[in-house]
Amino acid sequence: VVVTVHVTGELEAGTAILRSGAVPGDTIFVSGTVGDAAAGLELIRQEVADAALVQRFLRPTPRIALGLLLSGRAHAAIDVSDGLVADLQKLLDASGRGAEIDIDRIPLSDALRERFDLDTAYHFAMTGGDDYELCFTAPADAVAGIDGVTAIGTVTEGDALVCRRDGIIVEVDTSGYRHFA
């Protein structure tokens, strides 16, 4: 099996939003809802029909317009391809920062909530990939008026990623999707 992906593009100098720009005190945001694609893949594996979740896996919507809108507003960004927590950890590592996130604030779709219990839904949202939503950091007021983004946490000094659910610190697997494993 050979898989090759090549993307080429141009940006005006100084307009790229890198993973490495997170600043302590930034709010961490995620676009749309996460976990749907992983749930859709699981349903495909189980041979269960669910149009909404399966389509989120088969036909993801790239957030290009949002990415362009965030230029000059966001300090750091990454797409959620390997799982929200794993991709956030990559952003934090590149920035040399830590974070605190509130799992209860992670946006879940109605389809995900209806099909799975809440614990499973949050598991898909935190560790499942292929949503291609954006996770980014910015001052809270920098994204005022932008629809479809949810604040889920704060960038901190240090290098620890602390995840809380119902106010209690929980351990979350930050390894993410393992390609060709």
PDB file of N, CA and C in Angstrom, residues 20-121:
ATOM      1  N   SER A  20       2.551  26.804  16.950  1.00  0.00           N
ATOM      2  CA  SER A  20       3.506  27.242  17.970  1.00  0.00           C
ATOM      3  C   SER A  20       3.204  28.591  18.618  1.00  0.00           C
ATOM      4  N   GLY A  21       2.057  29.186  18.372  1.00  0.00           N
ATOM      5  CA  GLY A  21       1.818  30.538  18.862  1.00  0.00           C
ATOM      6  C   GLY A  21       0.942  30.686  20.085  1.00  0.00           C
ATOM      7  N   ALA A  22       0.551  29.603  20.736  1.00  0.00           N
ATOM      8  CA  ALA A  22      -0.350  29.699  21.899  1.00  0.00           C
ATOM      9  C   ALA A  22       0.292  30.513  23.017  1.00  0.00           C
ATOM     10  N   VAL A  23      -0.510  31.363  23.646  1.00  0.00           N
ATOM     11  CA  VAL A  23      -0.049  32.276  24.691  1.00  0.00           C
ATOM     12  C   VAL A  23      -0.814  31.976  25.984  1.00  0.00           C
ATOM     13  N   PRO A  24      -0.104  31.906  27.123  1.00  0.00           N
ATOM     14  CA  PRO A  24      -0.829  31.707  28.382  1.00  0.00           C
ATOM     15  C   PRO A  24      -1.945  32.733  28.540  1.00  0.00           C
ATOM     16  N   GLY A  25      -3.102  32.259  28.941  1.00  0.00           N
ATOM     17  CA  GLY A  25      -4.275  33.113  29.065  1.00  0.00           C
ATOM     18  C   GLY A  25      -5.191  33.051  27.860  1.00  0.00           C
ATOM     19  N   ASP A  26      -4.673  32.560  26.716  1.00  0.00           N
ATOM     20  CA  ASP A  26      -5.539  32.366  25.546  1.00  0.00           C
ATOM     21  C   ASP A  26      -6.669  31.415  25.899  1.00  0.00           C
ATOM     22  N   THR A  27      -7.795  31.635  25.285  1.00  0.00           N
ATOM     23  CA  THR A  27      -8.901  30.685  25.369  1.00  0.00           C
ATOM     24  C   THR A  27      -8.696  29.635  24.286  1.00  0.00           C
ATOM     25  N   ILE A  28      -9.023  28.391  24.607  1.00  0.00           N
ATOM     26  CA  ILE A  28      -8.958  27.301  23.631  1.00  0.00           C
ATOM     27  C   ILE A  28     -10.360  27.106  23.083  1.00  0.00           C
ATOM     28  N   PHE A  29     -10.465  27.131  21.766  1.00  0.00           N
ATOM     29  CA  PHE A  29     -11.747  26.977  21.082  1.00  0.00           C
ATOM     30  C   PHE A  29     -11.704  25.752  20.178  1.00  0.00           C
ATOM     31  N   VAL A  30     -12.880  25.214  19.885  1.00  0.00           N
ATOM     32  CA  VAL A  30     -13.014  24.182  18.860  1.00  0.00           C
ATOM     33  C   VAL A  30     -14.224  24.567  18.007  1.00  0.00           C
ATOM     34  N   SER A  31     -14.109  24.311  16.716  1.00  0.00           N
ATOM     35  CA  SER A  31     -15.223  24.615  15.814  1.00  0.00           C
ATOM     36  C   SER A  31     -16.169  23.424  15.718  1.00  0.00           C
ATOM     37  N   GLY A  32     -17.396  23.709  15.347  1.00  0.00           N
ATOM     38  CA  GLY A  32     -18.380  22.662  15.098  1.00  0.00           C
ATOM     39  C   GLY A  32     -18.580  21.722  16.262  1.00  0.00           C
ATOM     40  N   THR A  33     -18.734  20.445  15.937  1.00  0.00           N
ATOM     41  CA  THR A  33     -18.842  19.386  16.940  1.00  0.00           C
ATOM     42  C   THR A  33     -17.783  18.341  16.634  1.00  0.00           C
ATOM     43  N   VAL A  34     -17.310  17.663  17.660  1.00  0.00           N
ATOM     44  CA  VAL A  34     -16.269  16.643  17.471  1.00  0.00           C
ATOM     45  C   VAL A  34     -16.756  15.290  17.981  1.00  0.00           C
ATOM     46  N   GLY A  35     -16.182  14.241  17.418  1.00  0.00           N
ATOM     47  CA  GLY A  35     -16.536  12.876  17.800  1.00  0.00           C
ATOM     48  C   GLY A  35     -17.446  12.185  16.801  1.00  0.00           C
ATOM     49  N   ASP A  36     -18.078  12.954  15.937  1.00  0.00           N
ATOM     50  CA  ASP A  36     -19.029  12.379  14.979  1.00  0.00           C
ATOM     51  C   ASP A  36     -18.369  11.405  14.010  1.00  0.00           C
ATOM     52  N   ALA A  37     -17.215  11.781  13.464  1.00  0.00           N
ATOM     53  CA  ALA A  37     -16.564  10.919  12.477  1.00  0.00           C
ATOM     54  C   ALA A  37     -16.124   9.591  13.094  1.00  0.00           C
ATOM     55  N   ALA A  38     -15.557   9.648  14.291  1.00  0.00           N
ATOM     56  CA  ALA A  38     -15.140   8.405  14.967  1.00  0.00           C
ATOM     57  C   ALA A  38     -16.350   7.525  15.260  1.00  0.00           C
ATOM     58  N   ALA A  39     -17.439   8.160  15.662  1.00  0.00           N
ATOM     59  CA  ALA A  39     -18.674   7.401  15.908  1.00  0.00           C
ATOM     60  C   ALA A  39     -19.191   6.805  14.601  1.00  0.00           C
ATOM     61  N   GLY A  40     -19.122   7.569  13.524  1.00  0.00           N
ATOM     62  CA  GLY A  40     -19.549   7.073  12.216  1.00  0.00           C
ATOM     63  C   GLY A  40     -18.726   5.884  11.772  1.00  0.00           C
ATOM     64  N   LEU A  41     -17.408   5.945  11.977  1.00  0.00           N
ATOM     65  CA  LEU A  41     -16.546   4.813  11.631  1.00  0.00           C
ATOM     66  C   LEU A  41     -16.910   3.588  12.464  1.00  0.00           C
ATOM     67  N   GLU A  42     -17.165   3.795  13.743  1.00  0.00           N
ATOM     68  CA  GLU A  42     -17.561   2.672  14.602  1.00  0.00           C
ATOM     69  C   GLU A  42     -18.868   2.050  14.110  1.00  0.00           C
ATOM     70  N   LEU A  43     -19.806   2.885  13.695  1.00  0.00           N
ATOM     71  CA  LEU A  43     -21.078   2.363  13.182  1.00  0.00           C
ATOM     72  C   LEU A  43     -20.883   1.596  11.879  1.00  0.00           C
ATOM     73  N   ILE A  44     -19.980   2.062  11.029  1.00  0.00           N
ATOM     74  CA  ILE A  44     -19.654   1.315   9.800  1.00  0.00           C
ATOM     75  C   ILE A  44     -19.093  -0.050  10.168  1.00  0.00           C
ATOM     76  N   ARG A  45     -18.191  -0.087  11.127  1.00  0.00           N
ATOM     77  CA  ARG A  45     -17.600  -1.357  11.568  1.00  0.00           C
ATOM     78  C   ARG A  45     -18.661  -2.305  12.114  1.00  0.00           C
ATOM     79  N   GLN A  46     -19.663  -1.742  12.791  1.00  0.00           N
ATOM     80  CA  GLN A  46     -20.741  -2.542  13.366  1.00  0.00           C
ATOM     81  C   GLN A  46     -21.861  -2.813  12.352  1.00  0.00           C
ATOM     82  N   GLU A  47     -21.710  -2.266  11.137  1.00  0.00           N
ATOM     83  CA  GLU A  47     -22.718  -2.400  10.085  1.00  0.00           C
ATOM     84  C   GLU A  47     -24.077  -1.860  10.535  1.00  0.00           C
ATOM     85  N   VAL A  48     -24.028  -0.715  11.202  1.00  0.00           N
ATOM     86  CA  VAL A  48     -25.235  -0.035  11.674  1.00  0.00           C
ATOM     87  C   VAL A  48     -25.436   1.214  10.829  1.00  0.00           C
ATOM     88  N   ALA A  49     -26.629   1.394  10.309  1.00  0.00           N
ATOM     89  CA  ALA A  49     -26.917   2.559   9.477  1.00  0.00           C
ATOM     90  C   ALA A  49     -27.192   3.781  10.357  1.00  0.00           C
ATOM     91  N   ASP A  50     -26.524   4.866  10.056  1.00  0.00           N
ATOM     92  CA  ASP A  50     -26.766   6.144  10.716  1.00  0.00           C
ATOM     93  C   ASP A  50     -26.255   7.206   9.754  1.00  0.00           C
ATOM     94  N   ALA A  51     -27.149   7.790   9.006  1.00  0.00           N
ATOM     95  CA  ALA A  51     -26.758   8.697   7.932  1.00  0.00           C
ATOM     96  C   ALA A  51     -25.915   9.866   8.426  1.00  0.00           C
ATOM     97  N   ALA A  52     -26.321  10.501   9.503  1.00  0.00           N
ATOM     98  CA  ALA A  52     -25.633  11.712   9.959  1.00  0.00           C
ATOM     99  C   ALA A  52     -24.195  11.417  10.389  1.00  0.00           C
ATOM    100  N   LEU A  53     -23.993  10.453  11.261  1.00  0.00           N
ATOM    101  CA  LEU A  53     -22.654  10.165  11.772  1.00  0.00           C
ATOM    102  C   LEU A  53     -21.761   9.534  10.712  1.00  0.00           C
ATOM    103  N   VAL A  54     -22.290   8.624   9.928  1.00  0.00           N
ATOM    104  CA  VAL A  54     -21.495   7.991   8.880  1.00  0.00           C
ATOM    105  C   VAL A  54     -21.063   9.035   7.848  1.00  0.00           C
ATOM    106  N   GLN A  55     -21.943   9.957   7.490  1.00  0.00           N
ATOM    107  CA  GLN A  55     -21.582  10.994   6.530  1.00  0.00           C
ATOM    108  C   GLN A  55     -20.506  11.927   7.076  1.00  0.00           C
ATOM    109  N   ARG A  56     -20.516  12.178   8.377  1.00  0.00           N
ATOM    110  CA  ARG A  56     -19.460  13.015   8.958  1.00  0.00           C
ATOM    111  C   ARG A  56     -18.098  12.332   8.809  1.00  0.00           C
ATOM    112  N   PHE A  57     -18.077  11.000   8.807  1.00  0.00           N
ATOM    113  CA  PHE A  57     -16.828  10.275   8.586  1.00  0.00           C
ATOM    114  C   PHE A  57     -16.474  10.245   7.098  1.00  0.00           C
ATOM    115  N   LEU A  58     -17.441   9.926   6.253  1.00  0.00           N
ATOM    116  CA  LEU A  58     -17.180   9.757   4.827  1.00  0.00           C
ATOM    117  C   LEU A  58     -16.971  11.074   4.084  1.00  0.00           C
ATOM    118  N   ARG A  59     -17.630  12.135   4.512  1.00  0.00           N
ATOM    119  CA  ARG A  59     -17.583  13.418   3.811  1.00  0.00           C
ATOM    120  C   ARG A  59     -17.354  14.581   4.783  1.00  0.00           C
ATOM    121  N   PRO A  60     -16.149  14.673   5.358  1.00  0.00           N
ATOM    122  CA  PRO A  60     -15.887  15.776   6.288  1.00  0.00           C
ATOM    123  C   PRO A  60     -15.923  17.121   5.560  1.00  0.00           C
ATOM    124  N   THR A  61     -16.254  18.155   6.292  1.00  0.00           N
ATOM    125  CA  THR A  61     -16.301  19.501   5.737  1.00  0.00           C
ATOM    126  C   THR A  61     -15.094  20.282   6.238  1.00  0.00           C
ATOM    127  N   PRO A  62     -14.158  20.611   5.352  1.00  0.00           N
ATOM    128  CA  PRO A  62     -12.994  21.386   5.797  1.00  0.00           C
ATOM    129  C   PRO A  62     -13.419  22.792   6.209  1.00  0.00           C
ATOM    130  N   ARG A  63     -12.819  23.311   7.242  1.00  0.00           N
ATOM    131  CA  ARG A  63     -13.185  24.621   7.793  1.00  0.00           C
ATOM    132  C   ARG A  63     -12.285  25.720   7.228  1.00  0.00           C
ATOM    133  N   ILE A  64     -12.222  25.792   5.903  1.00  0.00           N
ATOM    134  CA  ILE A  64     -11.349  26.745   5.221  1.00  0.00           C
ATOM    135  C   ILE A  64     -11.790  28.182   5.493  1.00  0.00           C
ATOM    136  N   ALA A  65     -13.072  28.458   5.369  1.00  0.00           N
ATOM    137  CA  ALA A  65     -13.556  29.831   5.588  1.00  0.00           C
ATOM    138  C   ALA A  65     -13.252  30.295   7.013  1.00  0.00           C
ATOM    139  N   LEU A  66     -13.445  29.422   7.983  1.00  0.00           N
ATOM    140  CA  LEU A  66     -13.143  29.772   9.364  1.00  0.00           C
ATOM    141  C   LEU A  66     -11.651  30.011   9.534  1.00  0.00           C
ATOM    142  N   GLY A  67     -10.830  29.153   8.958  1.00  0.00           N
ATOM    143  CA  GLY A  67      -9.386  29.342   9.047  1.00  0.00           C
ATOM    144  C   GLY A  67      -8.952  30.693   8.507  1.00  0.00           C
ATOM    145  N   LEU A  68      -9.522  31.088   7.372  1.00  0.00           N
ATOM    146  CA  LEU A  68      -9.201  32.404   6.805  1.00  0.00           C
ATOM    147  C   LEU A  68      -9.674  33.527   7.717  1.00  0.00           C
ATOM    148  N   LEU A  69     -10.840  33.355   8.306  1.00  0.00           N
ATOM    149  CA  LEU A  69     -11.397  34.354   9.212  1.00  0.00           C
ATOM    150  C   LEU A  69     -10.541  34.499  10.477  1.00  0.00           C
ATOM    151  N   LEU A  70      -9.900  33.431  10.896  1.00  0.00           N
ATOM    152  CA  LEU A  70      -9.091  33.463  12.117  1.00  0.00           C
ATOM    153  C   LEU A  70      -7.724  34.114  11.929  1.00  0.00           C
ATOM    154  N   SER A  71      -7.300  34.289  10.687  1.00  0.00           N
ATOM    155  CA  SER A  71      -6.010  34.925  10.438  1.00  0.00           C
ATOM    156  C   SER A  71      -6.001  36.318  11.067  1.00  0.00           C
ATOM    157  N   GLY A  72      -4.989  36.580  11.874  1.00  0.00           N
ATOM    158  CA  GLY A  72      -4.893  37.854  12.576  1.00  0.00           C
ATOM    159  C   GLY A  72      -5.637  37.881  13.902  1.00  0.00           C
ATOM    160  N   ARG A  73      -6.401  36.820  14.182  1.00  0.00           N
ATOM    161  CA  ARG A  73      -7.157  36.726  15.442  1.00  0.00           C
ATOM    162  C   ARG A  73      -6.632  35.611  16.336  1.00  0.00           C
ATOM    163  N   ALA A  74      -6.392  34.444  15.743  1.00  0.00           N
ATOM    164  CA  ALA A  74      -5.939  33.277  16.512  1.00  0.00           C
ATOM    165  C   ALA A  74      -4.423  33.301  16.642  1.00  0.00           C
ATOM    166  N   HIS A  75      -3.933  32.851  17.781  1.00  0.00           N
ATOM    167  CA  HIS A  75      -2.490  32.758  18.000  1.00  0.00           C
ATOM    168  C   HIS A  75      -1.922  31.428  17.527  1.00  0.00           C
ATOM    169  N   ALA A  76      -2.712  30.348  17.612  1.00  0.00           N
ATOM    170  CA  ALA A  76      -2.266  29.018  17.204  1.00  0.00           C
ATOM    171  C   ALA A  76      -3.483  28.223  16.765  1.00  0.00           C
ATOM    172  N   ALA A  77      -3.277  27.257  15.867  1.00  0.00           N
ATOM    173  CA  ALA A  77      -4.398  26.434  15.399  1.00  0.00           C
ATOM    174  C   ALA A  77      -3.897  25.102  14.870  1.00  0.00           C
ATOM    175  N   ILE A  78      -4.808  24.130  14.884  1.00  0.00           N
ATOM    176  CA  ILE A  78      -4.545  22.795  14.344  1.00  0.00           C
ATOM    177  C   ILE A  78      -5.888  22.199  13.934  1.00  0.00           C
ATOM    178  N   ASP A  79      -5.883  21.345  12.930  1.00  0.00           N
ATOM    179  CA  ASP A  79      -7.133  20.652  12.593  1.00  0.00           C
ATOM    180  C   ASP A  79      -7.245  19.402  13.454  1.00  0.00           C
ATOM    181  N   VAL A  80      -8.470  19.000  13.716  1.00  0.00           N
ATOM    182  CA  VAL A  80      -8.714  17.821  14.550  1.00  0.00           C
ATOM    183  C   VAL A  80      -8.817  16.611  13.621  1.00  0.00           C
ATOM    184  N   SER A  81      -7.661  15.994  13.380  1.00  0.00           N
ATOM    185  CA  SER A  81      -7.615  14.828  12.503  1.00  0.00           C
ATOM    186  C   SER A  81      -7.266  13.553  13.264  1.00  0.00           C
ATOM    187  N   ASP A  82      -6.529  13.679  14.359  1.00  0.00           N
ATOM    188  CA  ASP A  82      -6.100  12.513  15.133  1.00  0.00           C
ATOM    189  C   ASP A  82      -6.782  12.429  16.492  1.00  0.00           C
ATOM    190  N   GLY A  83      -7.749  13.292  16.751  1.00  0.00           N
ATOM    191  CA  GLY A  83      -8.447  13.336  18.037  1.00  0.00           C
ATOM    192  C   GLY A  83      -8.215  14.684  18.692  1.00  0.00           C
ATOM    193  N   LEU A  84      -9.242  15.240  19.294  1.00  0.00           N
ATOM    194  CA  LEU A  84      -9.160  16.574  19.881  1.00  0.00           C
ATOM    195  C   LEU A  84      -8.027  16.687  20.895  1.00  0.00           C
ATOM    196  N   VAL A  85      -7.946  15.770  21.835  1.00  0.00           N
ATOM    197  CA  VAL A  85      -6.936  15.876  22.887  1.00  0.00           C
ATOM    198  C   VAL A  85      -5.539  15.662  22.309  1.00  0.00           C
ATOM    199  N   ALA A  86      -5.369  14.700  21.411  1.00  0.00           N
ATOM    200  CA  ALA A  86      -4.054  14.454  20.807  1.00  0.00           C
ATOM    201  C   ALA A  86      -3.604  15.642  19.987  1.00  0.00           C
ATOM    202  N   ASP A  87      -4.502  16.215  19.209  1.00  0.00           N
ATOM    203  CA  ASP A  87      -4.116  17.352  18.377  1.00  0.00           C
ATOM    204  C   ASP A  87      -3.878  18.598  19.217  1.00  0.00           C
ATOM    205  N   LEU A  88      -4.678  18.810  20.259  1.00  0.00           N
ATOM    206  CA  LEU A  88      -4.417  19.920  21.170  1.00  0.00           C
ATOM    207  C   LEU A  88      -3.052  19.735  21.819  1.00  0.00           C
ATOM    208  N   GLN A  89      -2.704  18.511  22.202  1.00  0.00           N
ATOM    209  CA  GLN A  89      -1.390  18.256  22.807  1.00  0.00           C
ATOM    210  C   GLN A  89      -0.274  18.609  21.837  1.00  0.00           C
ATOM    211  N   LYS A  90      -0.437  18.317  20.544  1.00  0.00           N
ATOM    212  CA  LYS A  90       0.573  18.687  19.538  1.00  0.00           C
ATOM    213  C   LYS A  90       0.738  20.197  19.484  1.00  0.00           C
ATOM    214  N   LEU A  91      -0.370  20.925  19.505  1.00  0.00           N
ATOM    215  CA  LEU A  91      -0.330  22.384  19.500  1.00  0.00           C
ATOM    216  C   LEU A  91       0.395  22.896  20.740  1.00  0.00           C
ATOM    217  N   LEU A  92       0.049  22.339  21.893  1.00  0.00           N
ATOM    218  CA  LEU A  92       0.680  22.762  23.144  1.00  0.00           C
ATOM    219  C   LEU A  92       2.175  22.454  23.150  1.00  0.00           C
ATOM    220  N   ASP A  93       2.555  21.284  22.658  1.00  0.00           N
ATOM    221  CA  ASP A  93       3.970  20.923  22.587  1.00  0.00           C
ATOM    222  C   ASP A  93       4.728  21.908  21.700  1.00  0.00           C
ATOM    223  N   ALA A  94       4.164  22.234  20.547  1.00  0.00           N
ATOM    224  CA  ALA A  94       4.817  23.170  19.626  1.00  0.00           C
ATOM    225  C   ALA A  94       4.940  24.562  20.243  1.00  0.00           C
ATOM    226  N   SER A  95       3.998  24.925  21.085  1.00  0.00           N
ATOM    227  CA  SER A  95       3.979  26.239  21.728  1.00  0.00           C
ATOM    228  C   SER A  95       4.750  26.261  23.040  1.00  0.00           C
ATOM    229  N   GLY A  96       5.115  25.089  23.553  1.00  0.00           N
ATOM    230  CA  GLY A  96       5.793  25.023  24.846  1.00  0.00           C
ATOM    231  C   GLY A  96       4.884  25.459  25.985  1.00  0.00           C
ATOM    232  N   ARG A  97       3.606  25.081  25.906  1.00  0.00           N
ATOM    233  CA  ARG A  97       2.605  25.509  26.879  1.00  0.00           C
ATOM    234  C   ARG A  97       1.802  24.324  27.395  1.00  0.00           C
ATOM    235  N   GLY A  98       1.026  24.588  28.425  1.00  0.00           N
ATOM    236  CA  GLY A  98       0.083  23.620  28.966  1.00  0.00           C
ATOM    237  C   GLY A  98      -1.320  24.164  28.767  1.00  0.00           C
ATOM    238  N   ALA A  99      -2.300  23.436  29.307  1.00  0.00           N
ATOM    239  CA  ALA A  99      -3.689  23.885  29.179  1.00  0.00           C
ATOM    240  C   ALA A  99      -4.556  23.192  30.203  1.00  0.00           C
ATOM    241  N   GLU A 100      -5.688  23.793  30.436  1.00  0.00           N
ATOM    242  CA  GLU A 100      -6.755  23.173  31.205  1.00  0.00           C
ATOM    243  C   GLU A 100      -7.993  23.200  30.325  1.00  0.00           C
ATOM    244  N   ILE A 101      -8.626  22.028  30.166  1.00  0.00           N
ATOM    245  CA  ILE A 101      -9.868  21.989  29.400  1.00  0.00           C
ATOM    246  C   ILE A 101     -10.988  21.397  30.247  1.00  0.00           C
ATOM    247  N   ASP A 102     -12.184  21.834  29.934  1.00  0.00           N
ATOM    248  CA  ASP A 102     -13.396  21.375  30.600  1.00  0.00           C
ATOM    249  C   ASP A 102     -14.127  20.457  29.622  1.00  0.00           C
ATOM    250  N   ILE A 103     -14.035  19.162  29.858  1.00  0.00           N
ATOM    251  CA  ILE A 103     -14.629  18.171  28.961  1.00  0.00           C
ATOM    252  C   ILE A 103     -16.121  18.419  28.766  1.00  0.00           C
ATOM    253  N   ASP A 104     -16.798  18.870  29.809  1.00  0.00           N
ATOM    254  CA  ASP A 104     -18.234  19.108  29.716  1.00  0.00           C
ATOM    255  C   ASP A 104     -18.595  20.199  28.707  1.00  0.00           C
ATOM    256  N   ARG A 105     -17.625  21.015  28.311  1.00  0.00           N
ATOM    257  CA  ARG A 105     -17.879  22.094  27.354  1.00  0.00           C
ATOM    258  C   ARG A 105     -17.610  21.669  25.912  1.00  0.00           C
ATOM    259  N   ILE A 106     -17.028  20.488  25.709  1.00  0.00           N
ATOM    260  CA  ILE A 106     -16.735  20.031  24.345  1.00  0.00           C
ATOM    261  C   ILE A 106     -18.057  19.853  23.606  1.00  0.00           C
ATOM    262  N   PRO A 107     -18.197  20.486  22.432  1.00  0.00           N
ATOM    263  CA  PRO A 107     -19.469  20.423  21.709  1.00  0.00           C
ATOM    264  C   PRO A 107     -19.727  19.051  21.077  1.00  0.00           C
ATOM    265  N   LEU A 108     -20.868  18.479  21.419  1.00  0.00           N
ATOM    266  CA  LEU A 108     -21.304  17.191  20.870  1.00  0.00           C
ATOM    267  C   LEU A 108     -22.542  17.415  20.019  1.00  0.00           C
ATOM    268  N   SER A 109     -22.623  16.720  18.906  1.00  0.00           N
ATOM    269  CA  SER A 109     -23.806  16.841  18.051  1.00  0.00           C
ATOM    270  C   SER A 109     -24.993  16.115  18.674  1.00  0.00           C
ATOM    271  N   ASP A 110     -26.185  16.518  18.261  1.00  0.00           N
ATOM    272  CA  ASP A 110     -27.390  15.815  18.699  1.00  0.00           C
ATOM    273  C   ASP A 110     -27.353  14.356  18.255  1.00  0.00           C
ATOM    274  N   ALA A 111     -26.849  14.123  17.030  1.00  0.00           N
ATOM    275  CA  ALA A 111     -26.791  12.751  16.505  1.00  0.00           C
ATOM    276  C   ALA A 111     -25.907  11.863  17.390  1.00  0.00           C
ATOM    277  N   LEU A 112     -24.790  12.399  17.841  1.00  0.00           N
ATOM    278  CA  LEU A 112     -23.882  11.635  18.700  1.00  0.00           C
ATOM    279  C   LEU A 112     -24.519  11.374  20.062  1.00  0.00           C
ATOM    280  N   ARG A 113     -25.152  12.378  20.625  1.00  0.00           N
ATOM    281  CA  ARG A 113     -25.805  12.230  21.933  1.00  0.00           C
ATOM    282  C   ARG A 113     -26.973  11.240  21.876  1.00  0.00           C
ATOM    283  N   GLU A 114     -27.681  11.223  20.749  1.00  0.00           N
ATOM    284  CA  GLU A 114     -28.844  10.324  20.620  1.00  0.00           C
ATOM    285  C   GLU A 114     -28.430   8.874  20.411  1.00  0.00           C
ATOM    286  N   ARG A 115     -27.306   8.658  19.753  1.00  0.00           N
ATOM    287  CA  ARG A 115     -26.893   7.299  19.393  1.00  0.00           C
ATOM    288  C   ARG A 115     -26.096   6.607  20.512  1.00  0.00           C
ATOM    289  N   PHE A 116     -25.332   7.397  21.291  1.00  0.00           N
ATOM    290  CA  PHE A 116     -24.431   6.820  22.293  1.00  0.00           C
ATOM    291  C   PHE A 116     -24.659   7.440  23.665  1.00  0.00           C
ATOM    292  N   ASP A 117     -24.304   6.680  24.723  1.00  0.00           N
ATOM    293  CA  ASP A 117     -24.376   7.242  26.066  1.00  0.00           C
ATOM    294  C   ASP A 117     -23.325   8.352  26.182  1.00  0.00           C
ATOM    295  N   LEU A 118     -23.459   9.205  27.175  1.00  0.00           N
ATOM    296  CA  LEU A 118     -22.620  10.393  27.297  1.00  0.00           C
ATOM    297  C   LEU A 118     -21.137  10.055  27.459  1.00  0.00           C
ATOM    298  N   ASP A 119     -20.808   9.023  28.234  1.00  0.00           N
ATOM    299  CA  ASP A 119     -19.401   8.643  28.401  1.00  0.00           C
ATOM    300  C   ASP A 119     -18.778   8.234  27.068  1.00  0.00           C
ATOM    301  N   THR A 120     -19.495   7.448  26.289  1.00  0.00           N
ATOM    302  CA  THR A 120     -18.992   7.012  24.983  1.00  0.00           C
ATOM    303  C   THR A 120     -18.890   8.198  24.032  1.00  0.00           C
ATOM    304  N   ALA A 121     -19.878   9.067  24.063  1.00  0.00           N
ATOM    305  CA  ALA A 121     -19.859  10.251  23.204  1.00  0.00           C
ATOM    306  C   ALA A 121     -18.633  11.114  23.508  1.00  0.00           C
TER     307      ALA A 121
END
